[in-house]
Short mmCIF file of C-alpha atoms and ligand atoms in Angstrom, two decimals:
data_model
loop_
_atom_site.label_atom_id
_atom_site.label_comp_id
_atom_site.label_asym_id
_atom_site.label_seq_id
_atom_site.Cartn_x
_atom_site.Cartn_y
_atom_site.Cartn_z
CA UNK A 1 14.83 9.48 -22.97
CA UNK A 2 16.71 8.66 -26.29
CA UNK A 3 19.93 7.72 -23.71
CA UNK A 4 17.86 5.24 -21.38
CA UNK A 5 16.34 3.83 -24.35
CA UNK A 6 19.79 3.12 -25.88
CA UNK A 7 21.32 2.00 -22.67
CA UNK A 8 18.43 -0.73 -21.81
CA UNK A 9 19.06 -2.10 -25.30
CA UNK A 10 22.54 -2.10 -24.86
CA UNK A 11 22.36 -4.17 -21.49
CA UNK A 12 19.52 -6.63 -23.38
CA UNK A 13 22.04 -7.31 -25.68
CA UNK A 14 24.74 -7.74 -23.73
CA UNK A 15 22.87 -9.61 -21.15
CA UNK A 16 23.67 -7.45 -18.34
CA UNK A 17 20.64 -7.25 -15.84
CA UNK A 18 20.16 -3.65 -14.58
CA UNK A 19 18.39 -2.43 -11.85
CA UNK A 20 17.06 0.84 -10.77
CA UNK A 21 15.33 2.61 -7.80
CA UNK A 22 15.14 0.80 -4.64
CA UNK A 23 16.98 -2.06 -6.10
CA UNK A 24 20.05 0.40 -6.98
CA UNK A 25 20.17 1.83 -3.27
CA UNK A 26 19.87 -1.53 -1.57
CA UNK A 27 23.01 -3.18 -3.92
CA UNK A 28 24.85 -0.14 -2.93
CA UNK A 29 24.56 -0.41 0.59
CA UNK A 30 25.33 -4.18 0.53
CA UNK A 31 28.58 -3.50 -1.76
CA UNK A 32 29.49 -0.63 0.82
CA UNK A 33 29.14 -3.27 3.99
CA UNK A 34 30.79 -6.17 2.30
CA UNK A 35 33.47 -3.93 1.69
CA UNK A 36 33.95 -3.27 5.64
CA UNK A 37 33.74 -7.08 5.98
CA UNK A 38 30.37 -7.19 8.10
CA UNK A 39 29.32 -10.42 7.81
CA UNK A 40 26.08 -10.50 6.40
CA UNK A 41 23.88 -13.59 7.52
CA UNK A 42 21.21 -13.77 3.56
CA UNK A 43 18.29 -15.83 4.32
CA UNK A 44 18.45 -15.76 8.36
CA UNK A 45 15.00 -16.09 9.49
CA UNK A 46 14.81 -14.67 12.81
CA UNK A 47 12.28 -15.64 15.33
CA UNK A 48 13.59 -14.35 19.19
CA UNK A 49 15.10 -11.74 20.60
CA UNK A 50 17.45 -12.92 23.79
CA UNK A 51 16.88 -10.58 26.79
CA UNK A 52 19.25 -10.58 29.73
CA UNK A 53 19.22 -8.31 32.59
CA UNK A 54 16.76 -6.20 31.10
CA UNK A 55 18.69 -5.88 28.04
CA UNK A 56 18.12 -7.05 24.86
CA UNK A 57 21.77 -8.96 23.44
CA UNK A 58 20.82 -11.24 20.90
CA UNK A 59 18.63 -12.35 17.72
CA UNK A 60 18.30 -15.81 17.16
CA UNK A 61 16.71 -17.58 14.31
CA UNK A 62 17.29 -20.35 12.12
CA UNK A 63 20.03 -20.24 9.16
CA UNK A 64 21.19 -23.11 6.58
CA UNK A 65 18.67 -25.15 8.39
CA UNK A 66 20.09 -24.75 11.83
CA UNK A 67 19.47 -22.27 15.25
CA UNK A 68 21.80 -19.24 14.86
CA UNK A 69 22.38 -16.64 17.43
CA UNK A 70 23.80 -13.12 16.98
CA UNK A 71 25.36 -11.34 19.85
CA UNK A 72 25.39 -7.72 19.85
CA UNK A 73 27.10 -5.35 22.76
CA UNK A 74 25.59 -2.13 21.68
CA UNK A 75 22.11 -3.24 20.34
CA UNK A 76 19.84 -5.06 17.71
CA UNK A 77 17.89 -2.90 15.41
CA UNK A 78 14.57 -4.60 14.06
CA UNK A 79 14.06 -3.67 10.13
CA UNK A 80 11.55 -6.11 9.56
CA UNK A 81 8.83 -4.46 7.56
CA UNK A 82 4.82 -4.79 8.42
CA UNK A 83 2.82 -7.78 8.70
CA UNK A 84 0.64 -7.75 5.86
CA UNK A 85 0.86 -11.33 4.39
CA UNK A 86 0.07 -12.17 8.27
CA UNK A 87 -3.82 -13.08 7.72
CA UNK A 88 -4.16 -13.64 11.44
CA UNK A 89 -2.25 -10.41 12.56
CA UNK A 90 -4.35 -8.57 10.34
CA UNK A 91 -7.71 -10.14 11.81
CA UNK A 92 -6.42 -9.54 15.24
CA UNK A 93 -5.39 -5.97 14.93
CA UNK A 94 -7.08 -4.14 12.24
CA UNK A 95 -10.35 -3.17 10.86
CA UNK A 96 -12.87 -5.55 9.35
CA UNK A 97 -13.35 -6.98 6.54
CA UNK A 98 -9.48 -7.18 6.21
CA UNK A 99 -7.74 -9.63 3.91
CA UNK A 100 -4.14 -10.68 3.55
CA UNK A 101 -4.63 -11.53 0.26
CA UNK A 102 -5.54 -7.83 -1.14
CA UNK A 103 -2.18 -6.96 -0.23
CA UNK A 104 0.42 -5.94 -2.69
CA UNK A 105 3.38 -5.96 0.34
CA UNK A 106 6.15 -8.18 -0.23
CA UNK A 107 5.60 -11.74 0.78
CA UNK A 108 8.13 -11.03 3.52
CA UNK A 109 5.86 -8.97 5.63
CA UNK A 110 4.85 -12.00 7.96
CA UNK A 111 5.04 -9.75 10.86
CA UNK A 112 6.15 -12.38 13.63
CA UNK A 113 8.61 -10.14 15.16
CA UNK A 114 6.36 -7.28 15.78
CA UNK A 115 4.77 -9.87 17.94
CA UNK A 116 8.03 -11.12 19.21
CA UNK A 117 8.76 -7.33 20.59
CA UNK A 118 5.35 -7.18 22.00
CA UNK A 119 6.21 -10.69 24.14
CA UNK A 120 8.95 -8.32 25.21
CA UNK A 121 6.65 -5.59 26.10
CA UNK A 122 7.22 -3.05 23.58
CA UNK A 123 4.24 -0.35 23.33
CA UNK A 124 2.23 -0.48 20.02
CA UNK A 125 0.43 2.26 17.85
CA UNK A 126 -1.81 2.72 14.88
CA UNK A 127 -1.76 -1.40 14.29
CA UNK A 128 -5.07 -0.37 12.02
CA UNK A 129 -3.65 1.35 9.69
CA UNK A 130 -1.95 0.53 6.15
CA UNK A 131 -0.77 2.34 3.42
CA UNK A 132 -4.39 1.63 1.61
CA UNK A 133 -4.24 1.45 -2.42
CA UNK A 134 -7.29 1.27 -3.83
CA UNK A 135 -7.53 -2.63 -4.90
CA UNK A 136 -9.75 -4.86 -7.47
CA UNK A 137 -10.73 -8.49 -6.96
CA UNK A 138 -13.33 -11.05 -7.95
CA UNK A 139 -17.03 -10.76 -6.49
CA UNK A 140 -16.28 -13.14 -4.31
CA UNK A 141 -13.42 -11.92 -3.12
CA UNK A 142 -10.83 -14.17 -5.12
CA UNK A 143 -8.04 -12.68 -7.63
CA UNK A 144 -8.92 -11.58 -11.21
CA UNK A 145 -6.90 -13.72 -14.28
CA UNK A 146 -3.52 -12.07 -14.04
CA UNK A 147 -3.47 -10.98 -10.74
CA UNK A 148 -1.03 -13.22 -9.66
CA UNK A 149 2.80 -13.65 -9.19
CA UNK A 150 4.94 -16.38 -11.19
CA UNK A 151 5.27 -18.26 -7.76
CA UNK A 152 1.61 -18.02 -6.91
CA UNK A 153 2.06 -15.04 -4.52
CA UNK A 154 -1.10 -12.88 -5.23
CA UNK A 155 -0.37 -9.28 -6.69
CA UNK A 156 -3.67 -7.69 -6.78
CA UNK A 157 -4.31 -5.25 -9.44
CA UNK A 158 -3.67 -1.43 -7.60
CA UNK A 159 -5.32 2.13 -8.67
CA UNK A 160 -3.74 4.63 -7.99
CA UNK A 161 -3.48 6.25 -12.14
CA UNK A 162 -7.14 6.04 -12.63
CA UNK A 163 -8.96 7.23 -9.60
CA UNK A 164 -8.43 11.14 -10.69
CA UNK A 165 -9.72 10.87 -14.23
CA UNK A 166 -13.21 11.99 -15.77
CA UNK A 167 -16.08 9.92 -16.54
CA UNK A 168 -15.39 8.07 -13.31
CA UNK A 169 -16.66 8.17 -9.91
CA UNK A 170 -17.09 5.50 -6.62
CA UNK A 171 -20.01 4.48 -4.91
CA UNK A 172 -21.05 2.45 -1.84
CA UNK A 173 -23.95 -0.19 -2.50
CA UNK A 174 -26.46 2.38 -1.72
CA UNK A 175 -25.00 4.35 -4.91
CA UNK A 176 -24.06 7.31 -3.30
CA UNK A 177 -20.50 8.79 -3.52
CA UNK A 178 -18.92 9.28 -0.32
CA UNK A 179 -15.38 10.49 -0.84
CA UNK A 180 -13.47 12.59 -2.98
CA UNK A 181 -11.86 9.95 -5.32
CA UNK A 182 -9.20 11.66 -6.62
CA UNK A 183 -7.63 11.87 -2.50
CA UNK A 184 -4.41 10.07 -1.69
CA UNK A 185 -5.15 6.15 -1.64
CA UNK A 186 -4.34 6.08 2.11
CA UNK A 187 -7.79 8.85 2.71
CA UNK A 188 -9.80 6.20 0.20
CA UNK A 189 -8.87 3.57 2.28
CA UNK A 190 -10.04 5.42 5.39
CA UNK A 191 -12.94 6.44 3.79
CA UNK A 192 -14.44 2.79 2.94
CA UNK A 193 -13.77 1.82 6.51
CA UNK A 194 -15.71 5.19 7.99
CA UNK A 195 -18.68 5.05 5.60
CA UNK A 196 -18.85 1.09 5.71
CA UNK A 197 -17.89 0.87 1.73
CA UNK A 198 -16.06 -2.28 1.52
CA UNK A 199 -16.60 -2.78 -0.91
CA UNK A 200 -16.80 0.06 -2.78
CA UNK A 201 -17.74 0.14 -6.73
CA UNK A 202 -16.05 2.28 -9.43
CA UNK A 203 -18.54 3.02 -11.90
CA UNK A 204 -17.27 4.58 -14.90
CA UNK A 205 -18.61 4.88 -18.42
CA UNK A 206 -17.10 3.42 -22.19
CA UNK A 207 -15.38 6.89 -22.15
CA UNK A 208 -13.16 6.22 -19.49
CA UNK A 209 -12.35 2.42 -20.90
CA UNK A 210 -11.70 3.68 -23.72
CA UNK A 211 -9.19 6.88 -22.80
CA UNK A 212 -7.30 5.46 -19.57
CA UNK A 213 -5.61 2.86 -18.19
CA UNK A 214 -7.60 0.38 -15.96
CA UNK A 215 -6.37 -2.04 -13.75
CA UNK A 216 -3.46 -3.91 -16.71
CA UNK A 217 -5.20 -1.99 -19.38
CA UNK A 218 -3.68 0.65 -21.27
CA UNK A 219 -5.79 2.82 -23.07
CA UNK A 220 -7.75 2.33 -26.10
CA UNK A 221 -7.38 -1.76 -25.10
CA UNK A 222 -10.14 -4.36 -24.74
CA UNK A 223 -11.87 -5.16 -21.49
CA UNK A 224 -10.13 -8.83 -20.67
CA UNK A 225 -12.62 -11.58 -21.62
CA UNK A 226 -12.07 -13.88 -18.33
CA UNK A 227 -13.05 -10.23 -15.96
CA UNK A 228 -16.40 -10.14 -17.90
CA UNK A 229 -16.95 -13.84 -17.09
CA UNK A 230 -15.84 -13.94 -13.69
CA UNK A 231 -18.00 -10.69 -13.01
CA UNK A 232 -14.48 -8.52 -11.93
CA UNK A 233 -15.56 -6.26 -14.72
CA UNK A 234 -19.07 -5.80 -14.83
CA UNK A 235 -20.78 -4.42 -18.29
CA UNK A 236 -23.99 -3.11 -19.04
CA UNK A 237 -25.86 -1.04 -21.60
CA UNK A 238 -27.71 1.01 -18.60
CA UNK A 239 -27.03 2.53 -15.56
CA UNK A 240 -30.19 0.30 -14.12
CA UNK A 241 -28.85 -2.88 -15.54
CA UNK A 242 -25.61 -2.11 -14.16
CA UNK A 243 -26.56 -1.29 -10.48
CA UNK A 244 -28.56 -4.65 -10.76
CA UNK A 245 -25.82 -6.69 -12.00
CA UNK A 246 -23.65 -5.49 -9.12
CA UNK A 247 -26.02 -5.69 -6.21
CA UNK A 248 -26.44 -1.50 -6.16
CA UNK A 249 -29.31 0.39 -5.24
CA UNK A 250 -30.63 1.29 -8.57
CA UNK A 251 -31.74 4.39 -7.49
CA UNK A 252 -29.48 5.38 -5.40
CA UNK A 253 -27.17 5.13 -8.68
CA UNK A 254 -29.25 6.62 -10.81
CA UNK A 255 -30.18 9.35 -8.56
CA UNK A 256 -26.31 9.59 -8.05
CA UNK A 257 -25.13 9.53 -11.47
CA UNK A 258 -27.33 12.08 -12.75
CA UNK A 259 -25.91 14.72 -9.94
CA UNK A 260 -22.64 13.85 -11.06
CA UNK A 261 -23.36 14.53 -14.76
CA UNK A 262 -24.69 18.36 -13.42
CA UNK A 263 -21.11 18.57 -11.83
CA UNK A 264 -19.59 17.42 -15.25
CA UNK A 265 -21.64 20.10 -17.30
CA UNK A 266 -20.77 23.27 -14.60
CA UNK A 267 -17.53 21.98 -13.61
CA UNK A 268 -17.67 21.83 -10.19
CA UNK A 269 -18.19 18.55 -8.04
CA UNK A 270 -21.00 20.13 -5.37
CA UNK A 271 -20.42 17.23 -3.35
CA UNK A 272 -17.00 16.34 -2.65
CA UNK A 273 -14.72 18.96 -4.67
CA UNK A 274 -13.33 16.88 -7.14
CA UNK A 275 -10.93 18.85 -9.22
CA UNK A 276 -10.42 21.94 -7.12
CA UNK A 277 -6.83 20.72 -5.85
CA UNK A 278 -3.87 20.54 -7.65
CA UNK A 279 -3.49 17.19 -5.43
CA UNK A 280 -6.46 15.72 -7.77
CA UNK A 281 -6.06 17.67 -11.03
CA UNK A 282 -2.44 16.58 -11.35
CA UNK A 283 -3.98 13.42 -12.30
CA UNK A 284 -6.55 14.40 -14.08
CA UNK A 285 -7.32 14.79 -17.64
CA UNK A 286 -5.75 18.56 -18.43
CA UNK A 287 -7.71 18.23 -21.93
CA UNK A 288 -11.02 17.60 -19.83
CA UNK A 289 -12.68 20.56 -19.90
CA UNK A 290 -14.15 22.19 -17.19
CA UNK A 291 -12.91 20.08 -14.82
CA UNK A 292 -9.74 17.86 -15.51
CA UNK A 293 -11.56 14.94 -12.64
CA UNK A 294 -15.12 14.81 -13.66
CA UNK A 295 -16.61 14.21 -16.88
CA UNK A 296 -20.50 12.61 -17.33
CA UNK A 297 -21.23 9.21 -17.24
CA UNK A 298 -23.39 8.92 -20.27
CA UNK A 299 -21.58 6.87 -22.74
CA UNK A 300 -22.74 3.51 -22.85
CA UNK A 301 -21.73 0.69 -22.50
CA UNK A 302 -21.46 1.09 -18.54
CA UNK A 303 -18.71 -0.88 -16.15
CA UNK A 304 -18.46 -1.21 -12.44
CA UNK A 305 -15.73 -3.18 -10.28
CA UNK A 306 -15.74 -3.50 -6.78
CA UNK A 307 -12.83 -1.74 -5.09
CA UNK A 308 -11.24 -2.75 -1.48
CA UNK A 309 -8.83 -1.43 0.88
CA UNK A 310 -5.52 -3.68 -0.47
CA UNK A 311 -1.98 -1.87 0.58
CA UNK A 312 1.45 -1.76 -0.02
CA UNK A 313 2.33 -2.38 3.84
CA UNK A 314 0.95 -2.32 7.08
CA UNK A 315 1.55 1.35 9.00
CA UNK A 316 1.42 0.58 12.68
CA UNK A 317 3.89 -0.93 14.88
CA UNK A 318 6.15 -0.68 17.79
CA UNK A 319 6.26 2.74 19.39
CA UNK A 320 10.11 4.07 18.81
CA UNK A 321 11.47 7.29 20.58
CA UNK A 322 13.74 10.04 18.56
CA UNK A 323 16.40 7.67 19.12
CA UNK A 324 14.43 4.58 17.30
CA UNK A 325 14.34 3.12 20.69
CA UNK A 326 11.58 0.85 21.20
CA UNK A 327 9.58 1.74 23.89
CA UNK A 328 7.36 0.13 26.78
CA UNK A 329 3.66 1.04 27.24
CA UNK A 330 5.08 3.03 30.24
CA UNK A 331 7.42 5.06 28.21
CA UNK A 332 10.45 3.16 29.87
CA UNK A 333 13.31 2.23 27.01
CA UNK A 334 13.95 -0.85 26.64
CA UNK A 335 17.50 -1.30 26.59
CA UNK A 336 19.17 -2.45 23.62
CA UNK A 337 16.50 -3.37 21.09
CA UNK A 338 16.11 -0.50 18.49
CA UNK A 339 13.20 -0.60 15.65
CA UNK A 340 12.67 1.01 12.14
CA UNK A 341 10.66 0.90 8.91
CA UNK A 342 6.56 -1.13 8.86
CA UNK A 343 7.49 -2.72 11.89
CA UNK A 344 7.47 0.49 13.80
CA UNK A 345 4.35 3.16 14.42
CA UNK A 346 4.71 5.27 12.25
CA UNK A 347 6.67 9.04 12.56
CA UNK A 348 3.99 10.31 9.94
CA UNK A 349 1.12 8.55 12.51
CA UNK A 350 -1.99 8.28 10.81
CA UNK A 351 -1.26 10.67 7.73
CA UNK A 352 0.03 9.69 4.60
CA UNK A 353 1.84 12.97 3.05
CA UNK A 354 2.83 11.14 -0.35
CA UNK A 355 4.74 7.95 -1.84
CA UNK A 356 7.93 8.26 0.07
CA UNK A 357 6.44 8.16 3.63
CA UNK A 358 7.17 4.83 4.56
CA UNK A 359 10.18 4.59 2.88
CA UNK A 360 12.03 7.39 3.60
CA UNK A 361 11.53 7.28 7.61
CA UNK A 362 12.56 3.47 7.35
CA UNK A 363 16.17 4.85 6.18
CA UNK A 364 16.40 8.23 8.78
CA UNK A 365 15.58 5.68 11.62
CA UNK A 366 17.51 3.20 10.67
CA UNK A 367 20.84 5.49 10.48
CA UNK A 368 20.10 7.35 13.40
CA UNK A 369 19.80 3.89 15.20
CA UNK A 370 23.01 2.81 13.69
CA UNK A 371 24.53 6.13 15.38
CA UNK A 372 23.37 5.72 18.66
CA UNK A 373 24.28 2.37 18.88
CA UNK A 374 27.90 3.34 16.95
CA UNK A 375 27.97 6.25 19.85
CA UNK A 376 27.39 3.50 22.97
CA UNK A 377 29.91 1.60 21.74
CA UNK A 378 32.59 4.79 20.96
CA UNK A 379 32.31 5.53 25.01
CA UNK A 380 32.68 2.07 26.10
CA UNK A 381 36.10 1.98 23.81
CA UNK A 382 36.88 5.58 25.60
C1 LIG B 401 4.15 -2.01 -5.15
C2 LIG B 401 4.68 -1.17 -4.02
C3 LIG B 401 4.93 0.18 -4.23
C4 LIG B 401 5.42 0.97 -3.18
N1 LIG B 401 5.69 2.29 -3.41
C5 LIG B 401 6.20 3.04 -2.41
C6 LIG B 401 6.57 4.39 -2.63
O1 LIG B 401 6.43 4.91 -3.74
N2 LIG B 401 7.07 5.09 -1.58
C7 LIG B 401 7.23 4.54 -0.33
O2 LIG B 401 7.69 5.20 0.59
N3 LIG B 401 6.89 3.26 -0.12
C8 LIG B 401 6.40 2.51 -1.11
N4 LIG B 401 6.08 1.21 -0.88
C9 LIG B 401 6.18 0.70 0.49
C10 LIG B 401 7.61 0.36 0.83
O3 LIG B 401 8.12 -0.59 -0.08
C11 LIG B 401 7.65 -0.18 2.24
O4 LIG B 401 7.03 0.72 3.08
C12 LIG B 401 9.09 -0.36 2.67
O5 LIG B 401 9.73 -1.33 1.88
C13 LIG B 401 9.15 -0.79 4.10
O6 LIG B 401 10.49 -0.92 4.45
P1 LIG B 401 10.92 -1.81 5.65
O7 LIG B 401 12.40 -1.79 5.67
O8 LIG B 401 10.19 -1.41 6.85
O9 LIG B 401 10.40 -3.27 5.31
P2 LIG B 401 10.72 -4.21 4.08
O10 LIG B 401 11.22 -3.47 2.90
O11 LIG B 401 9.52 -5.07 3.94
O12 LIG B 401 11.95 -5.09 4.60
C14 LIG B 401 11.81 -5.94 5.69
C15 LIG B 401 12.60 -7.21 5.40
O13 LIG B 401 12.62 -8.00 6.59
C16 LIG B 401 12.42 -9.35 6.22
N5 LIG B 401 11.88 -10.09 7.36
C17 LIG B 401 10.62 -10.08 7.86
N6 LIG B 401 10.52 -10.89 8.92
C18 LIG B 401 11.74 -11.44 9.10
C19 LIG B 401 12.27 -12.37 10.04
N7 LIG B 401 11.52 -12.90 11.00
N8 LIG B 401 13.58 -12.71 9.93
C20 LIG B 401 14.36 -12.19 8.95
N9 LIG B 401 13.92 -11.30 8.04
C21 LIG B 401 12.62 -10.93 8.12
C22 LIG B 401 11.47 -9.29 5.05
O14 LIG B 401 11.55 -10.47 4.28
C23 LIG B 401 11.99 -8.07 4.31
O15 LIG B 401 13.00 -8.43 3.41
C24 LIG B 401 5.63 0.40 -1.91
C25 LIG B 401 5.39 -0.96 -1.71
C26 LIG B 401 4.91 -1.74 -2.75
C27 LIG B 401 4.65 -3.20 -2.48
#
């Protein structure tokens, strides 16, 4: 810790700008392909795939301003990601209410060459799905102060830290619980959509402000004055006042809130299970005792935000074959257009094992397309 701390002052100093992660493996791979001398086309905004005889040869698109076309003997491979920022894909092909703007995705994920593949007559799969995060906005659906990017792009606040911890549970506007919340944020996203909870409200008490992070909040830090006024956070010195305030049955909550503070006192959440995996307790409170994921709701003053089903990226796509072929809705391959990554159904299909899922396939794919193409053209050389 003591060594990273050193070297990221170092580089401040010096003015070098680091990166890390995803960043690190993407610079690597471009260093590695400028080095062979591929010519790599930045900023190329394709928009057609050329099909003759059958086949697909060629992407075209527009670059510097003017219509570009890249040949290709042995195949194009699509790594275009999902179509998330695509308001009108997502009304066309998913569940409702869906939003572009609770994404998180990258504002690249515009999705108009899934479509483009689906002109061609590629199969699709699982179009309904995203990788679902757990997502905060405004009553009326707009973005909370500071949920936005320098350029405007909207970055929803995410929770994904919080959902596990004590003192904190979800309800739908009836105020009944109706998932486990400390499940993987892709099953909480399912979950609103199956028990018509969008949105849902995270109810929580002044412990769980005051001990955890919330949406930009670390812990121990004040609620943000503009939420209280714009009703993202909403406060209250009852659970009655609260459930008003929000538009929740106030029985239902109350009813709901007192079960849960029986499952805080014994431990063990009758209802859903809270606690009893490692999955949830990992992050839980370990100093929460009995249970590290649920802990009363008794300490006033009260807060509730309403929760929807944002994402990180769209999960369905073009079906592929072991080959990342793209397939038609017959099964028939068709020839020379391979596909990877959000723009593909998924290899996990409708599960979400973990963080990783998307990304890791997107790579496997996108080298074993690479081979197969690299293997067509090593027999028409022989
Ligand atoms: C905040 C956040 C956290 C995440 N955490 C994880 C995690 O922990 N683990 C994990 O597995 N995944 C994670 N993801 C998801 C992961 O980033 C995506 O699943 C992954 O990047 C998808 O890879 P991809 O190659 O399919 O698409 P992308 O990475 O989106 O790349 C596709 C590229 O194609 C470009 N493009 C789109 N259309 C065109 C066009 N017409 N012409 C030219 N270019 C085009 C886009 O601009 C983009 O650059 C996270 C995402 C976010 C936003």
């Amino acid at each position: 810790m003591a060594r990273l701390a050193l070297a990221i002052a170092k580089n401040t100093l010096l003015g070098r700008r680091v990166v890390a992660h995803g960043g690190a493996i993407q610079g690597r791979m471009l260093e590695m392909t400028l080095k062979r001398g591929i010519p790599v086309f930045g900023g190329f905004a394709a928009d057609r795939l050329i099909e003759e005889d059958g086949q697909i040869v060629a992407v075209s698109g527009m670059f510097r301003g003017e219509r570009t076309t890249v040949r290709s003997r042995f195949g194009v491979l699509m790594n275009v990601g999902g179509f998330s920022r695509n308001n009108a894909m997502r009304q066309k092909y998913q569940r409702h209410p869906i939003s572009a703007s609770w994404t998180n995705a990258n504002p690249g994920d515009t999705g108009e060459m899934i479509e483009e593949m689906i002109r061609h007559g590629a199969d699709t799969e699982n179009l309904d799905m995203a990788v679902w995060v757990p997502t905060s906005l405004n009553p009326d659906g707009t973005l909370p102060a500071g949920a936005q990017g320098k350029d405007g792009t909207p970055y929803p606040f995410m929770h994904v830290g919080e959902i596990a911890v004590p003192h904190y549970m979800w309800v739908d506007k009836h105020g009944n619980r109706f998932v486990n919340e400390a499940s993987s944020y892709v099953e909480l996203g399912e979950a609103m959509y199956r028990h018509d909870a969008v949105p849902a409200f995270a109810v929580f008490d002044d412990r769980a402000m005051r001990n955890y992070a919330y949406a930009s909040l670390m812990p121990g830090m004040k609620p943000v004055k503009k939420w209280l006024e714009s009703g993202f956070l909403v406060k209250a010195d009852t659970i009655e006042e609260l459930a008003k305030k929000t538009g929740i049955d106030p029985a239902g909550l109350a009813a709901q809130v007192a079960r849960y503070n029986r499952f805080a006192e014994t431990g063990v959440d009758e209802e859903f299970h809270k606690g009893e995996r490692q999955y949830d307790r990992f992050r839980g409170d370990p100093t929460h005792k009995p249970n590290p994921c649920v802990g009363a709701i008794d300490k006033a003053p009260f807060y509730a935000t309403r929760i929807f089903p944002g994402d990180v990226g769209t999960f369905g796509g073009v079906v592929t074959d072991e080959r990342a072929r793209v397939l038609r809705t017959d099964g028939s391959i068709i020839e020379g257009l391979y596909a990877t990554g959000n723009c593909t159904s998924s290899v996990m299909g409708r599960s979400y094992p973990g963080p990783g899922a998307s990304i890791s396939p997107a790579f496997t794919f996108g080298y074993i397309a690479a081979k197969d193409a690299a293997a067509k053209a090593h027999n028409t050389a022989a």
